[in-house]
Amino acid sequence: MNTAAKRLSRARALESVVRDIARDVILPRHLNTARQKKSDGSLFTEADLESQRMFSKALPDLAPGPVLGEEMSPEQQARLWAEGKRGLWCIDPIDGTTNFANGVPFFAVSIAYLMDHEPRFGVVYNPVTDECFYAAAGAGAYLNGTELPLRQPAERLSEAVAGVDFKRVSHHLADELAVRPPYYSQRNFGSSALEWCFVAAGRLDVYIHGGQMLWDYAAGRLILQEAGGECAALDGGDLMAGPAVKRGVIAAASPGLFQQWRTWVSSHS
């Protein structure tokens, strides 16, 4: 078995673990858990904490390395990032906690395994719809076993359906996107990890978000790239520079569409 095939096998094993913990820990707490606020104002619930605990126990059995999770202190995250160059799990136990806490059925588990600080395989799973997106470097991207993309993306930006988070881009760019949009239509769903996967699947053609953390896109970025899409940091920096910085991201379902989208964003920022 070659390296890519081994990674794909591990991605499928990870899928099984994710499905089990989502079924046993996350779904029973949907609409049945109190939300709390972190020091930065973002939400978390008992389901976030318990599922992260369960993943932290289970994941090292699949591949060696520490588990870096969203529900950790910045100091813990920085230490694990430094220690995990030769193997690191990066997890968001519930991406879309506001949706989860409010009963909106659009949230996901997002997990990626990194080597040399680059994703090698990953899974994004919505337990409500039972849609599991997964990918392995060099082996493609899939939704419940079907290779991505599910449809070919728009060829022209004017025909594209865009995923846009207005509140996290600059005021000027948000105004341009809202008043003079270059695309056909716009959507925002409240789970960054799933939005990356929707671009990979062809459900969205282009995507922009003004502030994501590493665990928001570590798995989704790999799934998009393995599906033939392209992405970058809005400021041109390195998306995989570490866990401490909130980054703007831009992506598209094809390289040609990405060039059109990035050119427009650059000229209107």
mmCIF file of C-alpha atoms in Angstrom, residues 156-269:
data_model
loop_
_atom_site.group_PDB
_atom_site.id
_atom_site.type_symbol
_atom_site.label_atom_id
_atom_site.label_comp_id
_atom_site.label_asym_id
_atom_site.label_seq_id
_atom_site.Cartn_x
_atom_site.Cartn_y
_atom_site.Cartn_z
ATOM 1 C CA ARG A 156 -17.427 32.881 -14.413
ATOM 2 C CA LEU A 157 -17.534 34.815 -11.154
ATOM 3 C CA SER A 158 -20.774 36.491 -12.235
ATOM 4 C CA GLU A 159 -22.452 33.051 -12.175
ATOM 5 C CA ALA A 160 -20.982 31.955 -8.839
ATOM 6 C CA VAL A 161 -22.744 31.227 -5.565
ATOM 7 C CA ALA A 162 -20.560 32.677 -2.807
ATOM 8 C CA GLY A 163 -20.097 31.851 0.849
ATOM 9 C CA VAL A 164 -19.525 35.205 2.561
ATOM 10 C CA ASP A 165 -19.178 36.128 6.235
ATOM 11 C CA PHE A 166 -19.737 39.889 6.085
ATOM 12 C CA LYS A 167 -19.109 40.705 9.733
ATOM 13 C CA ARG A 168 -15.486 39.551 9.705
ATOM 14 C CA VAL A 169 -14.210 41.300 6.567
ATOM 15 C CA SER A 170 -13.294 44.992 6.471
ATOM 16 C CA HIS A 171 -16.167 47.484 6.385
ATOM 17 C CA HIS A 172 -15.153 48.704 2.939
ATOM 18 C CA LEU A 173 -14.960 45.229 1.434
ATOM 19 C CA ALA A 174 -18.222 44.225 3.119
ATOM 20 C CA ASP A 175 -19.932 47.249 1.583
ATOM 21 C CA GLU A 176 -18.577 46.374 -1.860
ATOM 22 C CA LEU A 177 -19.687 42.764 -1.518
ATOM 23 C CA ALA A 178 -23.163 43.750 -0.359
ATOM 24 C CA VAL A 179 -23.840 46.676 -2.716
ATOM 25 C CA ARG A 180 -21.894 45.674 -5.844
ATOM 26 C CA PRO A 181 -21.453 41.905 -5.575
ATOM 27 C CA PRO A 182 -19.506 40.267 -8.391
ATOM 28 C CA TYR A 183 -21.305 36.948 -7.892
ATOM 29 C CA TYR A 184 -24.793 35.635 -8.623
ATOM 30 C CA SER A 185 -25.906 34.908 -5.037
ATOM 31 C CA GLN A 186 -24.546 34.708 -1.488
ATOM 32 C CA ARG A 187 -24.930 32.349 1.494
ATOM 33 C CA ASN A 188 -23.644 32.162 5.095
ATOM 34 C CA PHE A 189 -24.295 29.051 7.193
ATOM 35 C CA GLY A 190 -22.461 29.531 10.495
ATOM 36 C CA SER A 191 -19.999 26.620 10.335
ATOM 37 C CA SER A 192 -16.672 27.430 8.712
ATOM 38 C CA ALA A 193 -15.610 23.797 8.383
ATOM 39 C CA LEU A 194 -18.782 22.848 6.516
ATOM 40 C CA GLU A 195 -18.548 25.919 4.302
ATOM 41 C CA TRP A 196 -15.073 24.822 3.161
ATOM 42 C CA CYS A 197 -16.560 21.424 2.333
ATOM 43 C CA PHE A 198 -19.452 22.985 0.455
ATOM 44 C CA VAL A 199 -16.922 24.690 -1.825
ATOM 45 C CA ALA A 200 -15.152 21.347 -2.259
ATOM 46 C CA ALA A 201 -18.461 19.700 -3.171
ATOM 47 C CA GLY A 202 -19.455 22.437 -5.617
ATOM 48 C CA ARG A 203 -22.395 23.615 -3.512
ATOM 49 C CA LEU A 204 -20.610 26.946 -3.197
ATOM 50 C CA ASP A 205 -18.350 28.268 -5.943
ATOM 51 C CA VAL A 206 -16.331 30.864 -4.019
ATOM 52 C CA TYR A 207 -15.771 31.661 -0.354
ATOM 53 C CA ILE A 208 -14.477 34.472 1.845
ATOM 54 C CA HIS A 209 -14.215 34.775 5.618
ATOM 55 C CA GLY A 210 -12.417 37.508 7.510
ATOM 56 C CA GLY A 211 -11.315 35.607 10.612
ATOM 57 C CA GLN A 212 -10.707 31.898 11.111
ATOM 58 C CA MET A 213 -8.486 29.906 13.428
ATOM 59 C CA LEU A 214 -6.389 26.894 12.468
ATOM 60 C CA TRP A 215 -8.974 24.335 13.623
ATOM 61 C CA ASP A 216 -11.654 26.054 11.500
ATOM 62 C CA TYR A 217 -9.900 25.159 8.247
ATOM 63 C CA ALA A 218 -7.208 22.514 8.848
ATOM 64 C CA ALA A 219 -9.466 19.699 7.599
ATOM 65 C CA GLY A 220 -11.641 21.756 5.240
ATOM 66 C CA ARG A 221 -8.664 23.239 3.410
ATOM 67 C CA LEU A 222 -7.289 19.769 2.666
ATOM 68 C CA ILE A 223 -10.703 18.533 1.501
ATOM 69 C CA LEU A 224 -11.042 21.529 -0.828
ATOM 70 C CA GLN A 225 -7.544 21.144 -2.280
ATOM 71 C CA GLU A 226 -7.992 17.413 -2.861
ATOM 72 C CA ALA A 227 -11.270 18.193 -4.647
ATOM 73 C CA GLY A 228 -9.411 20.512 -7.062
ATOM 74 C CA GLY A 229 -10.085 23.857 -5.399
ATOM 75 C CA GLU A 230 -7.685 26.600 -4.402
ATOM 76 C CA CYS A 231 -7.342 28.871 -1.375
ATOM 77 C CA ALA A 232 -5.117 31.448 0.314
ATOM 78 C CA ALA A 233 -4.919 33.771 3.285
ATOM 79 C CA LEU A 234 -6.479 37.152 2.548
ATOM 80 C CA ASP A 235 -3.255 38.921 3.541
ATOM 81 C CA GLY A 236 -1.085 36.539 1.517
ATOM 82 C CA GLY A 237 0.406 34.951 4.636
ATOM 83 C CA ASP A 238 0.882 31.310 5.574
ATOM 84 C CA LEU A 239 -2.359 29.601 6.611
ATOM 85 C CA MET A 240 -0.377 26.934 8.471
ATOM 86 C CA ALA A 241 1.852 29.274 10.485
ATOM 87 C CA GLY A 242 0.377 28.211 13.832
ATOM 88 C CA PRO A 243 -2.731 28.245 16.026
ATOM 89 C CA ALA A 244 -2.488 31.692 17.586
ATOM 90 C CA VAL A 245 -3.563 33.994 14.735
ATOM 91 C CA LYS A 246 -7.038 34.631 13.369
ATOM 92 C CA ARG A 247 -6.741 34.724 9.578
ATOM 93 C CA GLY A 248 -8.885 35.935 6.711
ATOM 94 C CA VAL A 249 -9.320 33.296 4.003
ATOM 95 C CA ILE A 250 -10.388 33.232 0.379
ATOM 96 C CA ALA A 251 -11.163 30.129 -1.661
ATOM 97 C CA ALA A 252 -12.802 28.859 -4.829
ATOM 98 C CA ALA A 253 -13.833 25.526 -6.272
ATOM 99 C CA SER A 254 -11.435 25.762 -9.243
ATOM 100 C CA PRO A 255 -8.113 27.508 -9.950
ATOM 101 C CA GLY A 256 -9.609 29.602 -12.758
ATOM 102 C CA LEU A 257 -12.459 30.836 -10.611
ATOM 103 C CA PHE A 258 -10.051 31.487 -7.750
ATOM 104 C CA GLN A 259 -8.005 33.856 -9.903
ATOM 105 C CA GLN A 260 -11.116 35.819 -10.877
ATOM 106 C CA TRP A 261 -12.313 35.955 -7.267
ATOM 107 C CA ARG A 262 -8.961 36.967 -5.777
ATOM 108 C CA THR A 263 -8.457 39.658 -8.418
ATOM 109 C CA TRP A 264 -11.854 41.175 -7.621
ATOM 110 C CA VAL A 265 -11.302 41.033 -3.851
ATOM 111 C CA SER A 266 -7.836 42.590 -4.142
ATOM 112 C CA SER A 267 -9.121 45.456 -6.266
ATOM 113 C CA HIS A 268 -12.015 46.172 -3.876
ATOM 114 C CA SER A 269 -10.279 45.809 -0.519
#
